[in-house]
XYZ file of N, CA and C in Angstrom:
276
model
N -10.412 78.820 57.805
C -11.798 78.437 57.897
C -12.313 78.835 59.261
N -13.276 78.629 59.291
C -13.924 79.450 60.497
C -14.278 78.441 61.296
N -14.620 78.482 63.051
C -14.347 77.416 63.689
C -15.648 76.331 63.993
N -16.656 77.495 63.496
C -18.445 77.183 64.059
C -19.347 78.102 62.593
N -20.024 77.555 62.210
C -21.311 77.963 60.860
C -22.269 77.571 61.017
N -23.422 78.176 60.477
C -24.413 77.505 61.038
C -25.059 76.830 59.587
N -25.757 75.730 59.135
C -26.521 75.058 57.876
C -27.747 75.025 58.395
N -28.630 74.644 57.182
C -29.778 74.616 57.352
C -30.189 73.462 56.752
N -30.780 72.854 56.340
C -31.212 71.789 55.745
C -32.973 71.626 55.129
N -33.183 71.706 53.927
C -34.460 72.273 53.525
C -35.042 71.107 53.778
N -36.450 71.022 54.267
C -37.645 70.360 53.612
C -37.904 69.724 52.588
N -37.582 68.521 52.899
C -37.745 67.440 51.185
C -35.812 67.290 50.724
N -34.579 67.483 51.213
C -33.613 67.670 50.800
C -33.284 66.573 51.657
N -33.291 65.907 52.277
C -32.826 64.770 53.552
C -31.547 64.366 53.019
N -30.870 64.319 51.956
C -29.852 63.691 51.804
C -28.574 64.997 51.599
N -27.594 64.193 52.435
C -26.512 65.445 52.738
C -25.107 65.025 52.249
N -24.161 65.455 51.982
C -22.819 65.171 51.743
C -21.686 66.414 52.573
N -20.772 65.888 53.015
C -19.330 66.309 53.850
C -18.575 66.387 53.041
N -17.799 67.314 52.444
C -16.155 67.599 51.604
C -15.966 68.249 52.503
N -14.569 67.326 52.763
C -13.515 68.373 53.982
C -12.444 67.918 53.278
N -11.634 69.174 52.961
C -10.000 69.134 52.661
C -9.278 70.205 53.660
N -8.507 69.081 54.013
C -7.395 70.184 55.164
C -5.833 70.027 54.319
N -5.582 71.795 53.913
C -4.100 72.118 53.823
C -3.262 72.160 54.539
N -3.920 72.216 55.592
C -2.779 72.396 57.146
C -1.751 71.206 57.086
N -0.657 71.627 58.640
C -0.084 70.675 58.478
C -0.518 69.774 59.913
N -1.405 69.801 60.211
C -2.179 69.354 61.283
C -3.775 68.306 60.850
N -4.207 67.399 61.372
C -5.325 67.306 61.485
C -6.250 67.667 62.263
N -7.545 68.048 61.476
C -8.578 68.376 62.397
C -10.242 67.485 62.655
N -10.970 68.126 63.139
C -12.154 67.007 63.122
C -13.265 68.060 62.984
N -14.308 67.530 61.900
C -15.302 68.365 62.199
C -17.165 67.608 62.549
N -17.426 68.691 62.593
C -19.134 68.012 63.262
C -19.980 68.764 63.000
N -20.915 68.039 62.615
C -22.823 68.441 61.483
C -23.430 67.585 62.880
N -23.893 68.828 63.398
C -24.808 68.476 64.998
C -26.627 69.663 64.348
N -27.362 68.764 64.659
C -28.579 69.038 64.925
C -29.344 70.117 65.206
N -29.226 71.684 65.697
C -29.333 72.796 66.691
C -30.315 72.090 67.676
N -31.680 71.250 67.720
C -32.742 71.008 68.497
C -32.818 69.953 68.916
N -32.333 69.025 67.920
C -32.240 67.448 68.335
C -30.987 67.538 68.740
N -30.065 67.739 69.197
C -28.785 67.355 68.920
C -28.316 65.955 69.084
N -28.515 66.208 67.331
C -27.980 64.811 66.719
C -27.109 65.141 65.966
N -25.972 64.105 65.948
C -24.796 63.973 65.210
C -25.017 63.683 63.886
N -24.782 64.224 63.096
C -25.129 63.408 61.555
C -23.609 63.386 61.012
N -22.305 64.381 61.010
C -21.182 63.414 61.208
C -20.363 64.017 61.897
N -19.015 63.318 62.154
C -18.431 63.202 63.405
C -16.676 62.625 62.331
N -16.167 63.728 61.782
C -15.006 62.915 60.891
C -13.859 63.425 61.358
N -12.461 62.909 61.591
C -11.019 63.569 61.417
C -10.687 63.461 60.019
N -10.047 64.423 59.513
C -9.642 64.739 58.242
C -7.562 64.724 58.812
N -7.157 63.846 58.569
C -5.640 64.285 58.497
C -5.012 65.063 57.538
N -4.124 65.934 58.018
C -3.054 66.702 57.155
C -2.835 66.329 56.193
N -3.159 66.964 55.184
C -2.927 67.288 53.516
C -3.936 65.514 52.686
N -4.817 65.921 53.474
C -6.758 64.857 53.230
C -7.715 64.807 52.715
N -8.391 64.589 52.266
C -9.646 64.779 51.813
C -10.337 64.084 52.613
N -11.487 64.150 53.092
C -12.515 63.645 53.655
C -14.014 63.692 52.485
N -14.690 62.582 52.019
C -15.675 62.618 51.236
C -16.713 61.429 52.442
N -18.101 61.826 53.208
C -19.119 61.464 53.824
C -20.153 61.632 53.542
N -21.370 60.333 53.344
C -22.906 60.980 52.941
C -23.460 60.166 53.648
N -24.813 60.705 53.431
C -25.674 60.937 54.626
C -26.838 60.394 53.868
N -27.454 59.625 53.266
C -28.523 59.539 52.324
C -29.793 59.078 53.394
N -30.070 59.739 54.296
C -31.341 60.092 55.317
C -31.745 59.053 56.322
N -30.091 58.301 56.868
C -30.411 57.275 57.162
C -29.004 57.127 58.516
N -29.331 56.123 59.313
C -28.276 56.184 60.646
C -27.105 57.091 60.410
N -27.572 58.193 61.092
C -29.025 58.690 61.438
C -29.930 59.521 60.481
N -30.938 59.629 60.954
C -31.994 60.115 60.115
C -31.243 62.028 59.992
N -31.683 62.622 58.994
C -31.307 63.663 58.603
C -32.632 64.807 59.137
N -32.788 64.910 59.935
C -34.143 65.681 59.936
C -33.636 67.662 59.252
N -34.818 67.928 58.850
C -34.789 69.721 58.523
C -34.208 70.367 59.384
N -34.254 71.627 59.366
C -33.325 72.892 60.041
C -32.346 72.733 59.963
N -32.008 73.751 60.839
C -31.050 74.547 61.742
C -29.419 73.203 62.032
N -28.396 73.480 61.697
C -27.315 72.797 62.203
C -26.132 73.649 62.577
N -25.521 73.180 63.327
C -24.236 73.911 63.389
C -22.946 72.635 62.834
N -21.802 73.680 62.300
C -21.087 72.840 61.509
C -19.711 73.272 62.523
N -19.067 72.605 63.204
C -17.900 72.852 64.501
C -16.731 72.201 63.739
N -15.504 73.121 63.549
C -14.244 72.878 63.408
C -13.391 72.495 64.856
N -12.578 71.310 64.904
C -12.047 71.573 66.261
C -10.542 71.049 65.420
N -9.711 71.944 66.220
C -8.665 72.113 65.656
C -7.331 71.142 66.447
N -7.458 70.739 67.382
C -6.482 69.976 68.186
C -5.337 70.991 68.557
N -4.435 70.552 68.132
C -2.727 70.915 68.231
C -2.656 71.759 67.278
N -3.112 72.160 66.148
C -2.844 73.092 65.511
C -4.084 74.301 64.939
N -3.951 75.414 64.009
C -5.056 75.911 63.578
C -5.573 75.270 62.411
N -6.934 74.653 62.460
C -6.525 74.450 60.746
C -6.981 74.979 59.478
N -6.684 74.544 58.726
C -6.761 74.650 57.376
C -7.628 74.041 56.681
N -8.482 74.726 56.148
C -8.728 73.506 54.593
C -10.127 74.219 53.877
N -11.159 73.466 53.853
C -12.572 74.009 52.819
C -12.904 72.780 53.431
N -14.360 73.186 53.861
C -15.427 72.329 54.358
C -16.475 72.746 53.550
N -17.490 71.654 53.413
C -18.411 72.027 51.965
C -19.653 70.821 52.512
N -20.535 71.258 52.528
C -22.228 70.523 52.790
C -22.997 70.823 51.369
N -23.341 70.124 51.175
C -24.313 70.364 50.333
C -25.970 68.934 50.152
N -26.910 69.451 49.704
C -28.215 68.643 50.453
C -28.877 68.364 49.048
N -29.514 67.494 49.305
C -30.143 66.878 47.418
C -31.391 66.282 48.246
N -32.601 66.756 46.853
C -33.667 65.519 47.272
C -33.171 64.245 46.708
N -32.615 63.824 46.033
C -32.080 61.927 45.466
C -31.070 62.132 46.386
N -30.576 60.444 46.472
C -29.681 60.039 47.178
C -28.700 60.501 46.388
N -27.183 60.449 46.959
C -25.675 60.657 46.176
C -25.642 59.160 45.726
């Protein structure tokens, strides 16, 4: 997986969801930061051989539009896995 991506987040879509699965044999942590506000919308460790499931339904904190960057940080090892965003106008 790649270490930095950038998302976008449409107009009228405020509600967001996090799938992170790491194959590695390491845990990693990833982060849905703001590009303008930089605001955190999440902030998760996923441990070795994990799933991580997080939503966001437009609320602490607020989800605003644009531009995000999505940051893999890898610790002690490289990692592994599928990270997945995806944005809805209804809540999850």
């Amino acid at each position: 997986m790649d270490p930095e991506k950038d998302y976008s987040v449409t107009i009228g879509y405020p509600h967001i969801k996090l799938n992170a699965k790491n194959t590695g044999a390491h845990s990693f942590r990833v982060e849905v930061k703001h590009n303008s506000k930089n605001t955190v919308i999440f902030n998760a460790s996923v441990a070795a051989d994990a799933t991580v499931e997080l939503v966001n339904n437009d609320s602490i904190p607020l989800v605003p539009s644009g531009p995000y960057t999505v940051t893999i940080y890898g610790g002690i090892g490289l990692p592994k896995g599928q990270v997945l965003l995806t944005q809805s106008n209804a809540p999850y």
